Coordinates of C-alpha atoms in Angstrom, one line a residue:
M1 CA -26.2 -16.1 9.6
T2 CA -23.5 -18.3 11.1
P3 CA -20.5 -19.5 9.1
Q4 CA -21.9 -23.0 9.4
E5 CA -25.2 -21.9 7.9
L6 CA -23.5 -20.0 5.1
A7 CA -21.3 -23.0 4.3
Q8 CA -24.3 -25.3 4.1
L9 CA -26.1 -23.0 1.7
L10 CA -23.0 -22.8 -0.5
G11 CA -22.4 -26.6 -0.4
L12 CA -19.0 -26.1 1.3
S13 CA -17.3 -27.1 4.5
P14 CA -16.9 -24.2 7.0
D15 CA -13.1 -24.3 6.7
E16 CA -13.5 -23.2 3.0
L17 CA -15.0 -19.9 4.1
N18 CA -13.2 -16.9 5.4
L19 CA -14.7 -13.6 6.4
A20 CA -12.9 -11.0 4.3
D21 CA -14.7 -7.8 5.3
K22 CA -18.0 -6.4 6.6
Q23 CA -19.7 -3.1 6.3
A24 CA -22.4 -1.4 8.3
L25 CA -25.1 0.3 6.2
P26 CA -27.6 3.0 7.1
R27 CA -30.6 1.9 9.2
D28 CA -32.5 5.2 9.0
D29 CA -36.1 4.1 8.8
T30 CA -37.3 7.6 8.2
A31 CA -35.8 7.2 4.7
R32 CA -37.8 4.0 4.1
G33 CA -38.8 5.2 0.6
Y34 CA -39.7 2.1 -1.4
A35 CA -38.4 -0.4 1.1
A36 CA -41.8 -2.0 1.5
E37 CA -42.5 -2.1 -2.3
S38 CA -42.0 -4.9 -4.7
L39 CA -38.6 -5.3 -6.4
K40 CA -40.4 -4.7 -9.7
H41 CA -41.6 -1.3 -8.5
I42 CA -38.2 -0.4 -7.1
A43 CA -36.6 -1.4 -10.5
E44 CA -38.9 1.1 -12.2
R45 CA -37.4 3.9 -10.0
L46 CA -33.7 3.0 -10.3
D47 CA -32.9 5.9 -12.6
A48 CA -35.0 8.4 -10.8
E49 CA -34.3 8.0 -7.1
G50 CA -31.5 8.9 -4.8
D51 CA -28.2 7.8 -3.4
V52 CA -26.6 4.4 -3.5
V53 CA -23.6 3.1 -1.4
D54 CA -20.9 0.9 -2.9
V55 CA -20.6 -2.3 -0.9
L56 CA -17.2 -4.0 -0.2
P57 CA -15.6 -3.7 -3.6
A58 CA -14.1 -7.1 -4.5
G59 CA -15.0 -7.8 -8.1
G60 CA -18.6 -7.4 -9.4
V61 CA -20.8 -4.4 -8.6
V62 CA -22.7 -4.4 -5.3
Q63 CA -24.6 -1.3 -4.3
H64 CA -27.0 -0.6 -1.5
L65 CA -30.1 1.5 -2.4
Q66 CA -30.3 3.9 0.5
W67 CA -33.8 5.0 -0.6
A68 CA -35.0 1.4 -0.5
L69 CA -33.4 0.0 2.6
G70 CA -32.3 -3.6 2.5
T71 CA -32.3 -3.7 -1.3
Y72 CA -29.2 -4.1 -3.4
F73 CA -28.3 -3.6 -7.0
V74 CA -25.7 -6.2 -8.2
A75 CA -24.0 -6.7 -11.6
P76 CA -21.0 -8.5 -13.0
G77 CA -17.8 -6.5 -13.0
N78 CA -16.7 -8.0 -16.3
D79 CA -18.0 -10.4 -18.9
R80 CA -16.4 -13.4 -17.2
E81 CA -18.1 -13.1 -13.9
R82 CA -21.2 -15.0 -13.0
L83 CA -23.7 -14.0 -10.3
E84 CA -25.8 -16.5 -8.4
V85 CA -28.4 -15.7 -5.8
V86 CA -28.2 -18.7 -3.4
S87 CA -30.7 -17.4 -0.9
G88 CA -33.2 -14.5 -0.9
A89 CA -35.6 -12.8 -3.3
F90 CA -34.2 -11.2 -6.5
L91 CA -35.3 -9.7 -9.8
E92 CA -33.3 -10.0 -13.0
L93 CA -32.9 -6.7 -14.8
G94 CA -31.1 -8.0 -17.9
D95 CA -27.4 -8.1 -19.0
G96 CA -26.6 -10.0 -15.8
E97 CA -27.8 -7.2 -13.5
M98 CA -30.2 -7.9 -10.6
L99 CA -31.9 -6.4 -7.6
V100 CA -31.5 -8.5 -4.5
S101 CA -33.6 -8.1 -1.4
G102 CA -32.2 -8.6 2.2
R103 CA -35.3 -7.0 3.7
E104 CA -36.8 -10.2 5.2
G105 CA -33.6 -11.9 6.1
P106 CA -30.1 -12.3 4.8
A107 CA -29.6 -12.8 1.0
V108 CA -26.6 -14.7 -0.2
L109 CA -25.0 -13.8 -3.5
R110 CA -22.1 -15.8 -5.0
I111 CA -19.7 -14.2 -7.6
S112 CA -17.4 -16.5 -9.5
A113 CA -15.2 -16.5 -12.6
P114 CA -12.7 -19.0 -14.0
G115 CA -9.3 -18.9 -12.4
V116 CA -10.0 -16.6 -9.5
P117 CA -11.3 -17.2 -6.0
S118 CA -15.1 -17.1 -5.7
R119 CA -16.7 -14.6 -3.2
A120 CA -20.0 -14.7 -1.3
Y121 CA -21.9 -11.7 -0.1
V122 CA -24.3 -11.8 2.7
L123 CA -26.7 -8.9 2.2
Q124 CA -29.2 -7.7 4.7
H125 CA -30.9 -4.6 6.1
G126 CA -28.3 -2.7 8.0
G127 CA -25.1 -4.4 6.9
A128 CA -23.2 -6.7 4.5
E129 CA -20.5 -9.2 4.7
L130 CA -17.9 -10.4 2.2
W131 CA -16.7 -14.0 2.4
S132 CA -13.8 -15.5 0.4
I133 CA -14.2 -19.1 -0.8
G134 CA -11.3 -21.5 -1.2
N135 CA -10.5 -22.2 -4.9
R136 CA -7.8 -24.5 -6.1
T137 CA -7.6 -22.7 -9.4
A138 CA -6.5 -19.4 -7.9
L139 CA -2.7 -19.7 -8.4
A140 CA 0.3 -17.7 -7.7
L141 CA 1.4 -18.1 -11.3
A142 CA 4.2 -15.7 -12.3
V143 CA 4.8 -15.2 -16.1
P144 CA 8.2 -13.8 -17.0
A145 CA 8.7 -10.6 -18.9
L146 CA 8.5 -10.7 -22.7
S147 CA 12.3 -10.6 -23.2
S148 CA 12.6 -14.0 -21.4
F149 CA 10.7 -15.5 -24.4
T150 CA 11.9 -13.3 -27.3
R151 CA 15.5 -12.6 -26.2
G152 CA 14.8 -8.8 -26.5
I153 CA 14.0 -9.0 -30.3
A154 CA 11.2 -6.6 -31.2
G155 CA 7.9 -7.8 -32.6
S156 CA 4.4 -6.6 -33.1
P157 CA 3.6 -3.8 -30.6
E158 CA 0.0 -5.0 -30.5
I159 CA 0.9 -8.5 -29.6
E160 CA 3.5 -7.4 -27.1
A161 CA 1.0 -5.1 -25.4
E162 CA -1.6 -7.8 -25.2
F163 CA 1.0 -10.3 -23.8
Q164 CA 1.8 -7.8 -21.1
Q165 CA -1.8 -7.3 -20.2
L166 CA -2.3 -11.0 -19.9
R167 CA 0.8 -11.8 -17.9
V168 CA -0.1 -9.5 -15.1
S169 CA -3.8 -10.3 -15.1
D170 CA -5.6 -11.3 -11.8
V171 CA -7.2 -14.2 -13.8
A172 CA -5.1 -17.4 -13.9
L173 CA -6.7 -18.4 -17.2
E174 CA -5.3 -15.2 -18.8
R175 CA -1.8 -15.7 -17.3
F176 CA -1.6 -19.2 -18.7
A177 CA -2.8 -17.8 -22.1
A178 CA 0.0 -15.2 -22.3
A179 CA 2.7 -17.5 -23.5
G180 CA 0.4 -19.3 -25.8
L181 CA -0.5 -16.0 -27.4
L182 CA 3.2 -15.6 -28.3
L183 CA 3.3 -19.0 -29.9
R184 CA 0.4 -18.2 -32.1
F185 CA 1.0 -14.6 -33.2
W186 CA 4.4 -13.2 -32.2
V187 CA 6.9 -12.7 -35.1
P188 CA 10.1 -10.7 -35.2
S189 CA 9.9 -7.3 -36.9
D190 CA 13.3 -7.8 -38.5
R191 CA 12.9 -9.7 -41.9
E192 CA 16.1 -11.7 -41.6
V193 CA 15.3 -12.8 -38.0
R194 CA 11.8 -13.7 -39.1
R195 CA 13.2 -15.9 -41.9
Q196 CA 15.5 -17.7 -39.5
Q197 CA 12.6 -18.2 -37.1
L198 CA 10.4 -19.7 -39.9
L199 CA 13.2 -22.1 -40.8
A200 CA 13.5 -23.1 -37.1
L201 CA 9.7 -23.6 -36.9
A202 CA 9.9 -26.1 -39.7
L203 CA 12.2 -28.1 -37.5
E204 CA 9.9 -27.5 -34.4
D205 CA 12.9 -25.9 -32.7
S206 CA 12.3 -22.2 -32.8
P207 CA 13.9 -20.1 -30.0
L208 CA 10.5 -18.9 -28.9
L209 CA 9.1 -22.5 -28.7
V210 CA 12.1 -23.6 -26.8
A211 CA 11.8 -20.7 -24.4
V212 CA 8.1 -21.3 -23.7
R213 CA 8.6 -25.0 -23.3
G214 CA 11.5 -24.3 -20.9
W215 CA 9.5 -21.9 -18.8
Y216 CA 6.5 -24.3 -18.6
S217 CA 8.8 -27.1 -17.5
T218 CA 9.9 -25.1 -14.5
L219 CA 6.4 -24.8 -13.1
D220 CA 5.7 -26.9 -10.1
A221 CA 3.5 -30.0 -10.5
A222 CA 0.4 -28.5 -8.8
T223 CA 0.5 -25.5 -11.2
R224 CA 0.9 -27.6 -14.2
A225 CA -1.9 -29.8 -13.1
A226 CA -4.1 -26.8 -12.6
A227 CA -3.6 -25.4 -16.1
P228 CA -6.0 -28.0 -17.7
D229 CA -8.5 -27.5 -14.9
V230 CA -8.6 -23.8 -15.4
A231 CA -9.2 -24.3 -19.1
L232 CA -11.8 -27.0 -18.5
A233 CA -13.7 -24.6 -16.2
E234 CA -13.7 -22.1 -19.1
V235 CA -15.0 -24.7 -21.5
G236 CA -17.9 -25.2 -19.1
E237 CA -18.6 -21.5 -18.8
L238 CA -18.6 -21.0 -22.6
S239 CA -20.9 -24.0 -23.1
A240 CA -23.3 -22.4 -20.7
T241 CA -23.0 -19.1 -22.5
L242 CA -23.8 -20.8 -25.9
A243 CA -26.9 -22.3 -24.3
E244 CA -28.0 -18.8 -23.1
L245 CA -27.3 -17.4 -26.5
A246 CA -29.6 -20.0 -28.1
A247 CA -32.4 -18.7 -25.9
T248 CA -31.8 -15.0 -26.4
E249 CA -33.5 -12.8 -29.0
E250 CA -32.5 -9.3 -27.8
D251 CA -29.8 -7.9 -30.2
T252 CA -27.6 -6.2 -27.6
R253 CA -27.6 -9.3 -25.3
M254 CA -26.9 -11.6 -28.3
R255 CA -23.8 -9.5 -29.3
E256 CA -22.6 -9.5 -25.7
L257 CA -22.9 -13.3 -25.4
A258 CA -21.4 -14.0 -28.9
S259 CA -18.4 -11.8 -28.1
R260 CA -17.9 -13.6 -24.7
V261 CA -17.9 -16.9 -26.5
A262 CA -15.6 -15.9 -29.3
L263 CA -13.0 -14.2 -27.2
G264 CA -13.2 -16.9 -24.6
R265 CA -12.5 -19.5 -27.3
D266 CA -9.6 -17.5 -28.5
R267 CA -8.1 -17.5 -25.0
L268 CA -8.6 -21.3 -24.8
E269 CA -6.7 -21.6 -28.1
S270 CA -3.7 -19.9 -26.5
I271 CA -3.8 -22.2 -23.5
R272 CA -4.1 -25.2 -25.8
R273 CA -1.0 -24.1 -27.7
L274 CA 0.9 -23.7 -24.4
L275 CA -0.2 -27.2 -23.1
I276 CA 0.8 -28.8 -26.4
A277 CA 4.2 -27.2 -26.2
G278 CA 4.5 -28.5 -22.6
G279 CA 3.3 -32.0 -23.5
D280 CA 0.1 -31.7 -21.5
G281 CA -2.4 -31.0 -24.3
S282 CA -4.3 -34.3 -24.4
V283 CA -6.6 -33.6 -21.4
L284 CA -8.0 -30.5 -22.9
A285 CA -8.4 -31.7 -26.5
T286 CA -11.6 -33.7 -26.1
A287 CA -13.4 -30.9 -24.2
I288 CA -12.4 -28.3 -26.8
R289 CA -13.6 -30.5 -29.6
S290 CA -17.0 -30.9 -27.9
L291 CA -17.2 -27.1 -27.4
D292 CA -16.4 -26.5 -31.1
D293 CA -19.0 -29.0 -32.1
L294 CA -21.6 -27.2 -29.9
A295 CA -20.5 -23.8 -31.4
A296 CA -21.0 -25.2 -34.9
T297 CA -24.7 -25.6 -34.2
H298 CA -24.9 -21.9 -33.4
L299 CA -22.6 -20.4 -36.1
T300 CA -25.4 -18.6 -37.9
Q301 CA -26.6 -16.9 -34.7
L302 CA -23.0 -16.1 -33.7
A303 CA -22.3 -14.5 -37.1
D304 CA -25.6 -12.6 -37.1
A305 CA -24.8 -11.1 -33.7
G306 CA -22.1 -9.1 -35.4
V307 CA -19.0 -9.7 -33.3
A308 CA -16.4 -7.1 -34.2
D309 CA -13.0 -7.2 -32.5
E310 CA -9.5 -6.7 -33.8
R311 CA -8.3 -9.8 -31.9
L312 CA -10.8 -11.9 -33.9
R313 CA -9.9 -10.3 -37.2
R314 CA -6.3 -11.3 -36.4
V315 CA -7.4 -14.9 -36.0
L316 CA -9.3 -14.7 -39.3
A317 CA -6.1 -13.6 -41.1
S318 CA -3.7 -16.2 -39.5
E319 CA -6.0 -19.1 -38.5
P320 CA -8.6 -19.1 -41.2
D321 CA -10.2 -22.4 -40.1
A322 CA -11.0 -21.1 -36.6
W323 CA -14.7 -20.5 -36.3
W324 CA -14.3 -17.6 -33.8
G325 CA -12.4 -15.7 -36.4
V326 CA -14.7 -16.6 -39.2
I327 CA -17.7 -15.0 -37.4
S328 CA -15.9 -11.6 -37.3
G329 CA -15.4 -11.5 -41.1

C-alpha cells in the first residue's frame, strides 16, 4: 500500500502521514494452522493455541497470531483509546478487543485518543507498518512542579500525587487538567495557612489561583487555543461513550463505560476550572452543558453500573451537585 493510498483511506493528505516503523513477521506457511479458517473459528481458539508476537508497540495492543498467519489481535491500551478498522475484515470480541485479518490484503487500523497523536497500522501477511498521523492537539505542554503553584506548602498527599501523575502524562488533556485539579481540591495541611487561604478565596485572590492564572498567561497563543479544542474532543468522546452505554446490557461492559464517562467528566471539570481562571472558559461551557444534559438522561443506568472510585467519592464530598460524584455514592 502506497502512502497516497493510505492517506486516501484515512481521509488525509499524504504530508500528514509519516512512516514511524515497520516489522517483518514470520511467513512460515508450514505453520499455517487456522490461517484459512474464519475469524470466528480463530477467536474460539485464542486461549488454546500457540505463540503471538507483539507488533510495533506504540499505544494500544497489537499482536500477530503466529499460528493463524496474517491474523492480528488488537485491543485498546487504556480506556481512552479508540480502535477503528478502516480497511479489512475484522471480528469484534467485546471490551474493545478485535481480531483483524490481513490475509487477503493489507488491513488498516487507526488508534486515536484525545490529546495525543493518532497512529495507523497497516497489517498484512508477512509484515506490519506503523504510521504517525499529524495531530494539532499533540502539544509540548510543560506543567511546572507543584511548588510553583503552592509555594512549597504541604497539602493532601493524595492530591499532590495525582497532580504529579497528570503533569507528566503523555496525554495533553491530562496535563491541562493538572492545574485545574489543584484549584478544585488542593488545600494546605496547616490550619492557619488554610484559614488565610479561605479568606483570600473569598476575595478571589488566593495565592494558588494567582499562581495558576500566572502560569496559564505565559502559555503561547497556540497552546492556549488548543486547550478548549482538547476538551471539546473529550466531550465528543464521552458523548459517544454514553450512546454506547445506552445500547449495552452486559454488566462488566456497563461498568467500564460508566467509569470512563464519570472519570472523563471529572477531568473535564478540572480543565473547565483552569480555563475559567485564565479567562477562556466560555468556549467550553456550552459543550459541557450539553454533555451534562445527555448524562442526565442516563443517570439511572450510570448509577446502576456501580462506579466505585475514590476520585469520584472525593467529588461527592466537595462538589455534591456534580452528577459524576453522585453516581458513586
